[in-house]
Amino acid sequence: MKMEEVSMSSLDNSKLEGLAQDILSDLVEDACLGLCFEVHRAVKQGYFFLDDTDQESMRDFEIVDQPGLDVFGQVYNQWKNKECVCPNCSRSIAASRFAPHLEKCLGMGRNSSRIANRRIVTGNNTNNKSESDQEDNDDVNDNDWSYGAEKKAKKRKSDKNPNSPRRSKSFKHKSSMMGPRRRLDNQESPRMLMKDEAFPQ
Amino acid sequence: MSKDSQMRVAINQKLIEMGERERLKELLRAKLVECGWKDQLKAHCKDVIKEKGLEHVTVEDLVTEVTPKGRALVPDSVKKELLQRIRAFLAQHATL
């Protein structure tokens, strides 16, 4: 033990440097060997050449860079105007509105119980159009359900379906009744301000 | 056994015992992947394999073809960093 310590401490710098170089080349050789094993295994298992392909199939999957087309060469927004047919009420709905429609139509989601209740009521009495609340009112002016609004309007009357969530027309009434009162409130506020200003003095 | 080689064995033993050799290996591997060394050598392997034939290639063939090239292709910056780590280790442990 004592011998070893002496021999180690008596090393000069050039010897240390040589040692460091040797360790480095050992490590590099290890890395090469590791790579060789890896490649050899890949070759024997048959997955080494999987990532090369011929020029022709590369050309098939080239990225398209043209205006109006996406990277796959497909027409941009080609699905925008697609319509889906609702399986419940068999109306055709714009694809972007289909999910919210289906939620209401099937009576799922957070409004489900309320809508289900209403459906029972309207099922008993189809003339009862008074109950609707703010949250469901995006169905009221339902031109945005589908893109060909006029075309669909005729169809809608013909196949009136009691399962459809679209129902009451009372929203417009409500908002026109609310209008004047709000304006009155606004007129009151300046007077209030003047009072507040006078108060501290 | 000469004094010199005895010392070498002792140092290598220490490198392994301390786990430093494993750490250095991992560092080197990461650096080599990062700088594209691995991809270069893989491309070279592809040539070798195509030349020898897919069925007949052996690990020995690959080692003899790849190792010299692999050694030459290690970038200087990677070498420098590794050497620095090794020197630091030697400075700590060679004088103990």
Coordinates of N, CA, C and O in Angstrom, one line a residue, chain A residues 4-5 7-9 11 15-24 26-33 35-40 43-44 48-49 51-52, chain B residues 3-4 7-8 10 15 21 24-25 28 37-38 41-42 45-46 49 54-55 57-59 62-63 67 70-71 74 79 82-83 86-87 90 94 96:
Chain A
E4 N 2.4 1.9 -3.4 CA 1.5 2.5 -4.4 C 1.4 4.0 -4.2 O 1.4 4.7 -5.2
E5 N 1.2 4.4 -3.0 CA 1.0 5.8 -2.7 C 2.2 6.6 -3.2 O 2.0 7.6 -3.9
S7 N 4.3 5.7 -5.5 CA 4.4 5.7 -7.0 C 3.5 6.7 -7.6 O 3.7 7.3 -8.6
M8 N 2.3 6.8 -7.0 CA 1.3 7.7 -7.5 C 1.7 9.1 -7.4 O 1.5 10.0 -8.2
S9 N 2.2 9.4 -6.2 CA 2.5 10.9 -6.0 C 3.7 11.3 -6.7 O 3.9 12.5 -6.9
L11 N 4.3 10.8 -9.8 CA 4.0 11.0 -11.2 C 4.4 12.4 -11.6 O 4.0 13.4 -10.9
K15 N 3.3 12.1 -17.6 CA 2.8 10.8 -17.4 C 1.3 10.8 -17.1 O 0.5 10.0 -17.6
L16 N 0.9 11.8 -16.3 CA -0.5 12.0 -16.0 C -1.3 12.2 -17.3 O -2.4 11.7 -17.5
E17 N -0.7 13.1 -18.1 CA -1.3 13.4 -19.4 C -1.5 12.2 -20.3 O -2.6 12.0 -20.8
G18 N -0.5 11.4 -20.3 CA -0.5 10.2 -21.1 C -1.6 9.2 -20.6 O -2.4 8.7 -21.4
L19 N -1.7 9.2 -19.3 CA -2.7 8.3 -18.7 C -4.1 8.8 -19.0 O -5.0 8.0 -19.4
A20 N -4.3 10.1 -19.0 CA -5.6 10.7 -19.3 C -5.9 10.4 -20.7 O -7.1 10.0 -21.0
Q21 N -5.0 10.5 -21.6 CA -5.2 10.2 -23.1 C -5.6 8.7 -23.2 O -6.5 8.4 -24.0
D22 N -5.0 7.9 -22.5 CA -5.3 6.5 -22.6 C -6.7 6.2 -22.1 O -7.4 5.4 -22.8
I23 N -7.0 6.8 -21.0 CA -8.4 6.6 -20.5 C -9.4 7.1 -21.5 O -10.4 6.4 -21.8
L24 N -9.1 8.2 -22.1 CA -10.1 8.8 -23.1 C -10.2 7.8 -24.3 O -11.3 7.5 -24.7
D26 N -9.7 4.7 -24.4 CA -10.5 3.5 -23.9 C -12.0 3.8 -24.0 O -12.7 3.0 -24.4
L27 N -12.3 5.0 -23.5 CA -13.7 5.3 -23.5 C -14.3 5.4 -24.9 O -15.4 4.9 -25.2
V28 N -13.5 6.0 -25.8 CA -14.0 6.2 -27.2 C -14.1 4.8 -27.8 O -15.1 4.5 -28.5
E29 N -13.2 3.9 -27.5 CA -13.3 2.6 -28.0 C -14.5 1.8 -27.5 O -15.2 1.1 -28.3
D30 N -14.8 2.0 -26.3 CA -16.0 1.5 -25.7 C -17.2 1.9 -26.4 O -18.1 1.2 -26.7
A31 N -17.3 3.2 -26.7 CA -18.4 3.8 -27.4 C -18.5 3.2 -28.8 O -19.7 2.8 -29.2
C32 N -17.4 3.0 -29.5 CA -17.4 2.4 -30.8 C -17.9 1.0 -30.7 O -18.8 0.6 -31.5
L33 N -17.4 0.3 -29.7 CA -17.9 -1.1 -29.6 C -19.4 -1.2 -29.3 O -20.1 -2.0 -29.9
L35 N -21.6 0.9 -30.3 CA -22.3 1.2 -31.5 C -22.3 0.0 -32.4 O -23.3 -0.4 -33.1
C36 N -21.1 -0.7 -32.5 CA -21.0 -1.9 -33.4 C -22.0 -3.0 -32.9 O -22.7 -3.6 -33.8
F37 N -22.1 -3.2 -31.6 CA -23.1 -4.2 -31.2 C -24.5 -3.8 -31.5 O -25.3 -4.6 -32.0
E38 N -24.7 -2.5 -31.3 CA -26.1 -2.0 -31.6 C -26.4 -2.2 -33.1 O -27.5 -2.7 -33.4
V39 N -25.5 -1.8 -34.0 CA -25.7 -2.0 -35.4 C -25.9 -3.4 -35.8 O -26.8 -3.8 -36.6
H40 N -25.0 -4.2 -35.2 CA -25.0 -5.7 -35.6 C -26.3 -6.3 -35.2 O -26.9 -7.0 -36.0
V43 N -29.0 -5.2 -37.6 CA -28.9 -5.9 -38.9 C -29.5 -7.3 -38.8 O -30.3 -7.7 -39.6
K44 N -29.1 -8.0 -37.7 CA -29.5 -9.4 -37.6 C -31.0 -9.5 -37.3 O -31.7 -10.5 -37.7
F48 N -32.4 -2.6 -39.2 CA -31.4 -1.5 -39.5 C -31.7 -0.7 -40.7 O -31.5 0.5 -40.7
F49 N -32.2 -1.3 -41.7 CA -32.5 -0.6 -43.0 C -33.9 -0.1 -43.1 O -34.3 0.3 -44.1
D51 N -35.3 2.5 -42.0 CA -35.5 3.9 -42.2 C -35.1 4.4 -43.6 O -35.3 5.6 -44.0
D52 N -34.4 3.6 -44.4 CA -34.1 4.1 -45.8 C -35.3 3.7 -46.7 O -35.8 2.6 -46.6
Chain B
K3 N 6.4 -0.6 -12.4 CA 5.8 0.4 -11.5 C 4.7 1.1 -12.3 O 3.6 1.4 -11.7
D4 N 5.0 1.5 -13.5 CA 4.1 2.3 -14.3 C 2.8 1.6 -14.6 O 1.7 2.1 -14.4
M7 N 0.6 1.2 -11.6 CA -0.1 2.5 -11.3 C -1.3 2.6 -12.2 O -2.4 3.0 -11.7
R8 N -1.2 2.2 -13.4 CA -2.3 2.3 -14.4 C -3.5 1.5 -13.9 O -4.6 1.9 -13.9
A10 N -4.1 0.5 -10.9 CA -4.7 1.0 -9.7 C -5.6 2.2 -10.1 O -6.7 2.3 -9.5
L15 N -11.2 4.3 -11.0 CA -12.2 4.9 -11.8 C -13.5 4.1 -11.8 O -14.6 4.6 -11.8
R21 N -16.0 6.1 -14.1 CA -15.9 5.6 -15.5 C -17.3 5.5 -16.2 O -17.4 5.9 -17.3
L24 N -18.4 9.0 -17.0 CA -17.7 9.5 -18.2 C -18.3 8.9 -19.5 O -18.4 9.6 -20.5
K25 N -18.5 7.6 -19.4 CA -19.0 6.9 -20.6 C -20.4 7.5 -21.0 O -20.6 7.7 -22.2
L28 N -19.9 10.9 -22.5 CA -19.3 10.8 -23.9 C -20.4 10.4 -24.9 O -20.5 10.9 -26.0
W37 N -21.9 12.3 -34.4 CA -20.9 11.3 -34.6 C -21.6 9.9 -34.8 O -21.2 9.2 -35.7
K38 N -22.6 9.7 -34.1 CA -23.3 8.4 -34.2 C -23.9 8.2 -35.5 O -23.8 7.1 -36.1
L41 N -21.2 7.5 -38.1 CA -20.7 6.2 -38.1 C -21.8 5.2 -38.5 O -21.4 4.2 -39.2
K42 N -23.0 5.4 -38.3 CA -24.1 4.5 -38.7 C -24.1 4.5 -40.3 O -24.2 3.5 -40.9
C45 N -21.4 2.4 -41.3 CA -21.8 1.0 -41.1 C -22.6 0.5 -42.2 O -22.5 -0.7 -42.7
K46 N -23.5 1.3 -42.7 CA -24.4 0.9 -43.8 C -23.6 0.5 -45.0 O -23.8 -0.5 -45.7
I49 N -21.9 -2.8 -44.4 CA -22.8 -3.9 -44.5 C -23.2 -4.2 -45.9 O -23.3 -5.4 -46.3
L54 N -25.6 -8.5 -46.2 CA -26.4 -8.5 -45.0 C -26.2 -9.7 -44.1 O -26.2 -9.6 -42.9
E55 N -26.1 -10.9 -44.7 CA -26.1 -12.1 -44.0 C -24.7 -12.4 -43.4 O -24.6 -13.1 -42.4
V57 N -22.2 -10.3 -42.5 CA -21.4 -9.3 -41.7 C -21.3 -9.8 -40.2 O -22.3 -10.4 -39.7
T58 N -20.2 -9.6 -39.6 CA -20.0 -10.0 -38.2 C -19.6 -8.8 -37.4 O -19.3 -7.8 -37.9
V59 N -19.7 -9.0 -36.1 CA -19.3 -7.9 -35.2 C -17.9 -7.5 -35.4 O -17.5 -6.4 -35.4
L62 N -17.4 -5.3 -38.3 CA -17.8 -3.9 -38.0 C -16.8 -3.2 -37.1 O -16.4 -2.0 -37.4
V63 N -16.3 -3.9 -36.1 CA -15.3 -3.3 -35.2 C -14.1 -2.9 -36.0 O -13.6 -1.7 -35.8
T67 N -14.0 1.2 -35.8 CA -13.2 1.8 -34.7 C -12.2 2.9 -35.2 O -12.2 4.0 -34.6
G70 N -14.2 5.9 -36.1 CA -14.9 6.4 -34.9 C -13.9 7.2 -34.1 O -14.3 8.3 -33.6
R71 N -12.7 6.7 -34.0 CA -11.7 7.5 -33.2 C -11.4 8.8 -33.8 O -11.2 9.8 -33.2
V74 N -14.2 11.8 -33.5 CA -14.6 12.5 -32.3 C -14.2 13.9 -32.3 O -13.0 14.2 -32.5
K79 N -13.4 15.9 -27.0 CA -12.2 15.3 -26.4 C -11.7 16.2 -25.2 O -11.4 15.7 -24.2
L82 N -13.8 15.8 -22.1 CA -13.6 14.6 -21.4 C -12.2 14.6 -20.7 O -12.1 14.2 -19.5
L83 N -11.2 15.1 -21.4 CA -9.9 15.1 -20.8 C -9.9 15.9 -19.6 O -9.2 15.6 -18.6
I86 N -11.2 13.9 -16.8 CA -10.3 12.9 -16.4 C -9.1 13.4 -15.6 O -8.7 12.9 -14.6
R87 N -8.6 14.6 -16.1 CA -7.5 15.2 -15.4 C -7.9 15.6 -14.0 O -7.1 15.4 -13.0
L90 N -7.9 12.6 -11.9 CA -6.5 12.1 -11.6 C -5.9 13.0 -10.5 O -5.2 12.6 -9.6
A94 N -4.8 10.7 -7.7 CA -3.4 10.2 -7.9 C -2.5 10.6 -6.8 O -1.5 9.9 -6.5
L96 N -3.5 10.8 -3.6 CA -4.0 10.3 -2.3 C -3.0 9.4 -1.7 O -2.4 8.5 -2.4

